[in-house]
XYZ file of C-alpha atoms in Angstrom:
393
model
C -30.670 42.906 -2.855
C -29.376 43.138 -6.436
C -26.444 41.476 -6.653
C -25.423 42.405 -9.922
C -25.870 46.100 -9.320
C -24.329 45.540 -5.934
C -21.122 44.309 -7.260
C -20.919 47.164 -9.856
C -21.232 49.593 -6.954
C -18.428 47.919 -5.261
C -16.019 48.438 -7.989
C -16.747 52.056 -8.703
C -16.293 52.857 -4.879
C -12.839 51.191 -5.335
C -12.135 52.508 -8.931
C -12.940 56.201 -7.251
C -10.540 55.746 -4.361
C -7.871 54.325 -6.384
C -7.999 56.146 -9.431
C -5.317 58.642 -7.959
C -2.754 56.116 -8.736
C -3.924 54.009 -11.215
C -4.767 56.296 -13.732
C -1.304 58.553 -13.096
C 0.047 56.454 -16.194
C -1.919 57.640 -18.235
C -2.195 61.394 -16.687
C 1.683 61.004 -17.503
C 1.146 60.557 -21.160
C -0.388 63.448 -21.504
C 1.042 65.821 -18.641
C -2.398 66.729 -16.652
C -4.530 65.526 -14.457
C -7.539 65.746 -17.134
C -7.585 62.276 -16.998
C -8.607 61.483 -13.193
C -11.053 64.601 -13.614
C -12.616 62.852 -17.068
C -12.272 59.312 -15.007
C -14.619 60.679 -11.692
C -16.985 62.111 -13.823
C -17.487 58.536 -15.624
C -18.257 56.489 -12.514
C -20.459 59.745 -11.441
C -22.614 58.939 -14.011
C -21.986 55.052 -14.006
C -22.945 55.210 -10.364
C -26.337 57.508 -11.381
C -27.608 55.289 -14.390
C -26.669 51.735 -11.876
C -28.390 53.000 -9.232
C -31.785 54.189 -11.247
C -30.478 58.421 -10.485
C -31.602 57.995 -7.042
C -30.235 59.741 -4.555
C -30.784 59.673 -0.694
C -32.255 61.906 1.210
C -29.250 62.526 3.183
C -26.777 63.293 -0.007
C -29.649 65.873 -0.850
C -30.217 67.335 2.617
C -25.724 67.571 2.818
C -25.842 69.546 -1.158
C -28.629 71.607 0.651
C -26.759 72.755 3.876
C -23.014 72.739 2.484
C -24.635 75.286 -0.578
C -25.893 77.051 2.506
C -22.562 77.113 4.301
C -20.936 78.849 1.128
C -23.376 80.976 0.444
C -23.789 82.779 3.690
C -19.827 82.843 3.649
C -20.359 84.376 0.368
C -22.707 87.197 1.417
C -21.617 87.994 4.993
C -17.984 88.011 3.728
C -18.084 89.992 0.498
C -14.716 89.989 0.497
C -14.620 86.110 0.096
C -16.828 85.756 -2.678
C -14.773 85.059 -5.397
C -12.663 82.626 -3.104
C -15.610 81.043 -2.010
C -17.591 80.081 -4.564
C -14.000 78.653 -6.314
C -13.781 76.819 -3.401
C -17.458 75.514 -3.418
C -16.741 74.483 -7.600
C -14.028 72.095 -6.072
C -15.659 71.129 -2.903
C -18.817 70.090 -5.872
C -16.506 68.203 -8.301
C -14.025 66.424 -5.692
C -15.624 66.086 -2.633
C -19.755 65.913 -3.145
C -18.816 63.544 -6.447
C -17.191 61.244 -3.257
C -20.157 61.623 -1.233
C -22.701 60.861 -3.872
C -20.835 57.682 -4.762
C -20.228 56.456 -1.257
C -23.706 56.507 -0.893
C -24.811 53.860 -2.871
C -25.963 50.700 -2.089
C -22.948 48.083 -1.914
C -22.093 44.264 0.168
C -19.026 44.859 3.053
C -17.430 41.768 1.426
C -17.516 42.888 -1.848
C -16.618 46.275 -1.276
C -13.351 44.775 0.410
C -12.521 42.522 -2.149
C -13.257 45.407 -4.841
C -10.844 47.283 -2.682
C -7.914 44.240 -2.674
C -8.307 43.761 -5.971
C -7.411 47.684 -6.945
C -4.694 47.843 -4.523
C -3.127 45.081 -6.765
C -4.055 47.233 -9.761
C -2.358 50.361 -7.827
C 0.905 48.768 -6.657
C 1.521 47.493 -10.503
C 0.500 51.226 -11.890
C 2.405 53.037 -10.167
C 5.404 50.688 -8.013
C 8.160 51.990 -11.124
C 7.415 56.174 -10.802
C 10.099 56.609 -8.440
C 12.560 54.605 -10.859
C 11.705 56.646 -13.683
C 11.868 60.536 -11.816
C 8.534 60.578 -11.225
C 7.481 61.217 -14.561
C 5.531 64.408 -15.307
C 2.786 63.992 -13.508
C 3.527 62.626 -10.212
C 5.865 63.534 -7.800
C 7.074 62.003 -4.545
C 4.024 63.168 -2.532
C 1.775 62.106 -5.165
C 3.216 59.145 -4.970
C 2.934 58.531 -0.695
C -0.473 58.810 -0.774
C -0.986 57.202 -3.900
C 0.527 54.351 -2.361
C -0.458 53.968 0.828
C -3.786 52.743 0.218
C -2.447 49.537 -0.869
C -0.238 49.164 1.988
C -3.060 49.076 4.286
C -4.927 46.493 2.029
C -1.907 44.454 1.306
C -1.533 44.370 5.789
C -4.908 43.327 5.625
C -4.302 40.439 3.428
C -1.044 39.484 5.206
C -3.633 39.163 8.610
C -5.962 37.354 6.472
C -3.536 34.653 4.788
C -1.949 34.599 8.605
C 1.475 34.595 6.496
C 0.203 31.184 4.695
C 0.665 33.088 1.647
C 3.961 35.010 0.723
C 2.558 37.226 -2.040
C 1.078 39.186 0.119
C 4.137 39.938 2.317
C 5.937 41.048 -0.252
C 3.941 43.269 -1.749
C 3.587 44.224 1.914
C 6.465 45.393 2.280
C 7.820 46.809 -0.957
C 4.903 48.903 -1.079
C 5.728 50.242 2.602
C 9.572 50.409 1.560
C 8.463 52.359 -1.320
C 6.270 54.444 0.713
C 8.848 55.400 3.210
C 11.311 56.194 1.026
C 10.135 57.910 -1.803
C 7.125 58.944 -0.426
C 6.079 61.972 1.431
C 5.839 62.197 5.648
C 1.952 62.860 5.387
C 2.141 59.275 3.727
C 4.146 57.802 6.895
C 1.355 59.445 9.296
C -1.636 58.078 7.317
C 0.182 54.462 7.867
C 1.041 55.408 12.056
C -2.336 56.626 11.972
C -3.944 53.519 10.370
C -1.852 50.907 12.801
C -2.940 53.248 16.258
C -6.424 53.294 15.134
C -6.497 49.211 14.822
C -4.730 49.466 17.790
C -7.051 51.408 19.967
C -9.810 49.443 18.421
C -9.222 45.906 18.816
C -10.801 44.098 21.274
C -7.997 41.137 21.571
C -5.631 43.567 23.401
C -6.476 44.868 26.946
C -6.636 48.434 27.695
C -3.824 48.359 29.830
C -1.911 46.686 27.733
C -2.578 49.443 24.696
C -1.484 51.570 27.085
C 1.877 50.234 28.044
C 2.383 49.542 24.742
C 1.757 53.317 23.643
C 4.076 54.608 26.189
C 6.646 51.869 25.642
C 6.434 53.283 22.093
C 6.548 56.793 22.561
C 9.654 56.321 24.884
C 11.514 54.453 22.522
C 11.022 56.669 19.617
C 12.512 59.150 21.777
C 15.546 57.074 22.886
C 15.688 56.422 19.122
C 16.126 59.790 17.983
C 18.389 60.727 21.109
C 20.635 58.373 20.258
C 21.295 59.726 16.959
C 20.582 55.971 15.583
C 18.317 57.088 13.254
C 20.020 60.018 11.724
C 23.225 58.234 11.462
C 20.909 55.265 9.207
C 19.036 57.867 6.988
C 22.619 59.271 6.382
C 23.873 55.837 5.250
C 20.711 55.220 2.783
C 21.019 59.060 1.666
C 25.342 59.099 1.043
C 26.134 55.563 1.117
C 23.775 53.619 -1.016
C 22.811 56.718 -2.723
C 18.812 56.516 -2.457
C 18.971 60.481 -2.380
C 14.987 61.162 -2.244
C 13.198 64.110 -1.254
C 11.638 62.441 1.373
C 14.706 60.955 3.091
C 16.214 64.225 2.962
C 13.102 65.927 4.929
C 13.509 63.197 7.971
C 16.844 64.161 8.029
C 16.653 67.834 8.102
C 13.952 67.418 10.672
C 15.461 64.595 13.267
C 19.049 67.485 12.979
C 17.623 70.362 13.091
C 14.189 70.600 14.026
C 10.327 70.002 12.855
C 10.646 73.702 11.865
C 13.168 73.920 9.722
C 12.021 71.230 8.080
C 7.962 71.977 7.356
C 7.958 73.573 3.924
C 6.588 76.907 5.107
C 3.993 75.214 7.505
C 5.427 77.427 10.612
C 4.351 80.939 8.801
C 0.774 79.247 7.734
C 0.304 78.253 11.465
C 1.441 81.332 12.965
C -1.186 83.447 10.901
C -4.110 80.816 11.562
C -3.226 81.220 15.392
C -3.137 84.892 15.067
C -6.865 85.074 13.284
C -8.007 82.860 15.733
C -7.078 85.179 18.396
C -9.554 88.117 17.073
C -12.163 85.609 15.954
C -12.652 82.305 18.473
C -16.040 81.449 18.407
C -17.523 82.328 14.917
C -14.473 82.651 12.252
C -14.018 84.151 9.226
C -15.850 82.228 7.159
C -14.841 79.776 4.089
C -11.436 80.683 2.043
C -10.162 83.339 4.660
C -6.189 81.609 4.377
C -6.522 81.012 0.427
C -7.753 84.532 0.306
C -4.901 86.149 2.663
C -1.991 84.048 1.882
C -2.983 81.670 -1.466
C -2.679 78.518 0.566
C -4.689 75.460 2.248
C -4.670 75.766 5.806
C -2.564 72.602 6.344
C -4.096 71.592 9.213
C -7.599 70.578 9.408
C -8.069 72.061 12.832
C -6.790 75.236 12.477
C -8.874 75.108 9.297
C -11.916 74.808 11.230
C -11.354 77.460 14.073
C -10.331 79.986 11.774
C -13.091 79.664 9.113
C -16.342 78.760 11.497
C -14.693 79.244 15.029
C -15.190 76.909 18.017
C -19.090 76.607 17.245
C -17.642 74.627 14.010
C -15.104 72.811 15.682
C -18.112 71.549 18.069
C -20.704 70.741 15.415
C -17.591 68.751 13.439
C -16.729 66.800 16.652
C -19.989 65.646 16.883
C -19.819 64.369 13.225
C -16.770 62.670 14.413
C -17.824 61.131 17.423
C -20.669 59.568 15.023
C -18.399 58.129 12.694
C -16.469 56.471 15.465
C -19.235 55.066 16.664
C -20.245 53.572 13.356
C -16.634 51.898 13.271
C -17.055 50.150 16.673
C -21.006 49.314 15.211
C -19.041 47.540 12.504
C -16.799 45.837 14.295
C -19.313 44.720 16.711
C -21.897 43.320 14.062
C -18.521 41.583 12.522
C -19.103 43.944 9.163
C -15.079 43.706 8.975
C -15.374 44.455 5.061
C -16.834 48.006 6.244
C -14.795 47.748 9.259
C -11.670 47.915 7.124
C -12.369 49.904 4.624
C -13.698 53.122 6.568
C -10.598 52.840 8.519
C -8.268 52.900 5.744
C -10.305 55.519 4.593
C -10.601 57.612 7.598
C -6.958 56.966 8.242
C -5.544 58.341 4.763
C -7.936 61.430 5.182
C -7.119 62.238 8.679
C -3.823 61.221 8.140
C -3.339 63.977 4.739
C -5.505 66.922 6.817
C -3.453 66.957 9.378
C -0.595 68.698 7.777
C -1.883 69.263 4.178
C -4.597 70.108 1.659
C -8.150 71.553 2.558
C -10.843 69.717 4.379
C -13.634 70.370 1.858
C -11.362 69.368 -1.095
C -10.352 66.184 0.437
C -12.451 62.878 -1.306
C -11.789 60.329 0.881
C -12.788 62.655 3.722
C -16.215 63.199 2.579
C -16.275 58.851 0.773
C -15.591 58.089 4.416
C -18.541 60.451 5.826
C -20.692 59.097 3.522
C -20.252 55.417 4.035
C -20.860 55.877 7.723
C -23.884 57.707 7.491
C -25.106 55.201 4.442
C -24.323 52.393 7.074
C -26.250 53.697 9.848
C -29.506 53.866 7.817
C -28.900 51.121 6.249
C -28.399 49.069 9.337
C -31.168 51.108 10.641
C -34.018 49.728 8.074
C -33.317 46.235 7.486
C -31.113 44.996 9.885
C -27.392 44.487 9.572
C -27.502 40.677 9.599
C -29.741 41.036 6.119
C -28.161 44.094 4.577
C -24.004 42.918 4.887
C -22.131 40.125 5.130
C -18.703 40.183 6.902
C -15.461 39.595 5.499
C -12.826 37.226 8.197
């Protein structure tokens, strides 16, 4: 392997994932988002000239069936078109630039410590916005998921320095403080979602035990909120040290009076999906159909499915799913924890953001995260994964 050119590909991968928080400095100087658009096509073409302009066969075979997709969208639903193929301009730009780029050939340890070194970068970029009103260009759920990649890294190191090392608990929690409070709740879920996935995953804990412990969990949370405990805290950080954020205001609206009065409009979008779905199961409506009706992202990634390509889509995605989860436990069998831990964190803070935002073909870590687990299986496919990675401890 070519180290060099290996190394390079590491820290594009991590300049592309972080560059939504990194770069918001500068977007703030000039009040757009130009910036991180000018930025991905850079380390596009960085990654094209390092890499020779070779692509794999499987980034050309996904351009060839995902054109396909919106196409026959396109011509069975005339009434999509235009919706479509501004969908499919994105879904080229944000998401296929991701793919392309996770795609090339990079080391598990380097990728990770291209990845720690960013979330470094990130924390220092970005740690004041909340100080300073968020600027122009960010605002506080820009910010959550801005941040939350470094928290997961800056976890990772704690586990790594096994607390030897103090830096990395700070920044472990400040960042997480940050996140929490100034941050948005998708943020909050991409972290839950990144701790249950280790969880479920690690092979030091007995399945028993993981079960107890989600139980003993979800019972306590529930206690928790009964109690009133946590209402009556947010309501001291929110009126009595006067850290009046957006975000704290949300938990509190939702933990008094409900997850529906509290989700931004998410109740009406849901309703409609469920309706749709109703008159179409199995087949959809094709690509768009919610931008098109109601000039919104589905906010859910499942409903998104079933209502634009039915249960037959649902299926052929849970399949894709099911593949990348078994490319995780691959990696953490073959000890490729630089891999390991960065498809999880990346899985985590797409999952995590689908769930109850944005659109699932206009989400970049989404399709990074597809890409990298695909890449590995060939990979580890034609030369072995002992001679193509090395593991990070």
């Amino acid at each position: 392997m070519d180290i060099n050119r290996n190394t390079i590909n590491a820290y594009i991968m991590a300049m592309f994932v972080f560059q939504f928080g990194f770069l918001q400095p500068v977007a703030s100087m000039v009040n757009s988002q130009l910036p991180i658009a000018g930025f991905t096509l850079m380390l596009l073409l960085a990654v094209l000239v390092n890499n020779k302009f070779k692509l794999k066969k499987y980034v050309l075979m996904t351009f060839l069936i995902s054109g396909l997709t919106f196409l026959a969208c396109s011509v069975f639903m005339p009434n999509l078109t235009k919706t479509v193929l501004q969908i499919y301009g994105e879904f080229l730009f944000k998401s296929f630039s991701a793919f392309v780029i996770a795609s090339i050939p990079v080391d598990g340890r380097e990728l990770y410590d291209a990845f720690l070194r960013f979330s470094i970068i990130n924390f220092l970029a970005i740690v004041l916005f909340p100080f300073v009103n968020f600027l122009d260009s960010m605002n506080y759920m820009r910010f959550g998921y801005a941040m939350a990649p470094s928290v997961i890294m800056f976890f990772y190191a704690c586990y790594d320095s096994k607390f030897k090392n103090p830096i990395w608990n700070i920044l472990a929690v400040i960042s997480l403080s940050l996140t929490i409070i100034y941050g948005s709740r998708g943020a909050i879920i991409v972290l839950l979602l990144f701790l249950l996935t280790v969880a479920i995953l690690t092979q030091k804990v007995a399945i028993p035990t993981k079960i107890f412990g989600v139980f003993f969990i979800g019972i306590m949370a529930f206690l928790l909120v009964r109690s009133q405990l946590i209402i009556e805290l947010l309501d001291y950080i929110y009126y009595q040290v006067g850290i009046k954020s957006y975000s704290l205001n949300k938990f509190r609206l939702m933990l008094s009076n409900g997850i529906v009065e509290s989700s931004s409009g998410r109740d009406v979008i849901y309703l409609t999906i469920i309706d749709l779905i109703k008159d179409k199961p199995f087949i959809g409506y094709g690509i768009g159909i919610i931008q098109q009706i109601m000039d919104k992202t589905a906010h859910n990634m499942f409903l998104q499915i079933v209502v634009e390509t039915g249960i037959i889509g649902l299926f052929i995605w849970g399949l894709i799913w099911m593949f990348c989860i078994k490319m995780l436990i691959g990696m953490k069998l073959n000890n490729d924890m630089g891999f390991y831990r960065v498809t999880i964190l990346l899985l985590s803070i797409a999952f995590g953001r689908l769930l109850i935002s944005s659109d699932i073909w206009l989400r970049p870590e989404y399709w990074f995260a597809l890409s990298l687990c695909i890449s590995y299986s060939l990979r580890s496919k034609a030369c072995g994964v002992n001679k193509c990675y090395s593991s990070t401890d």
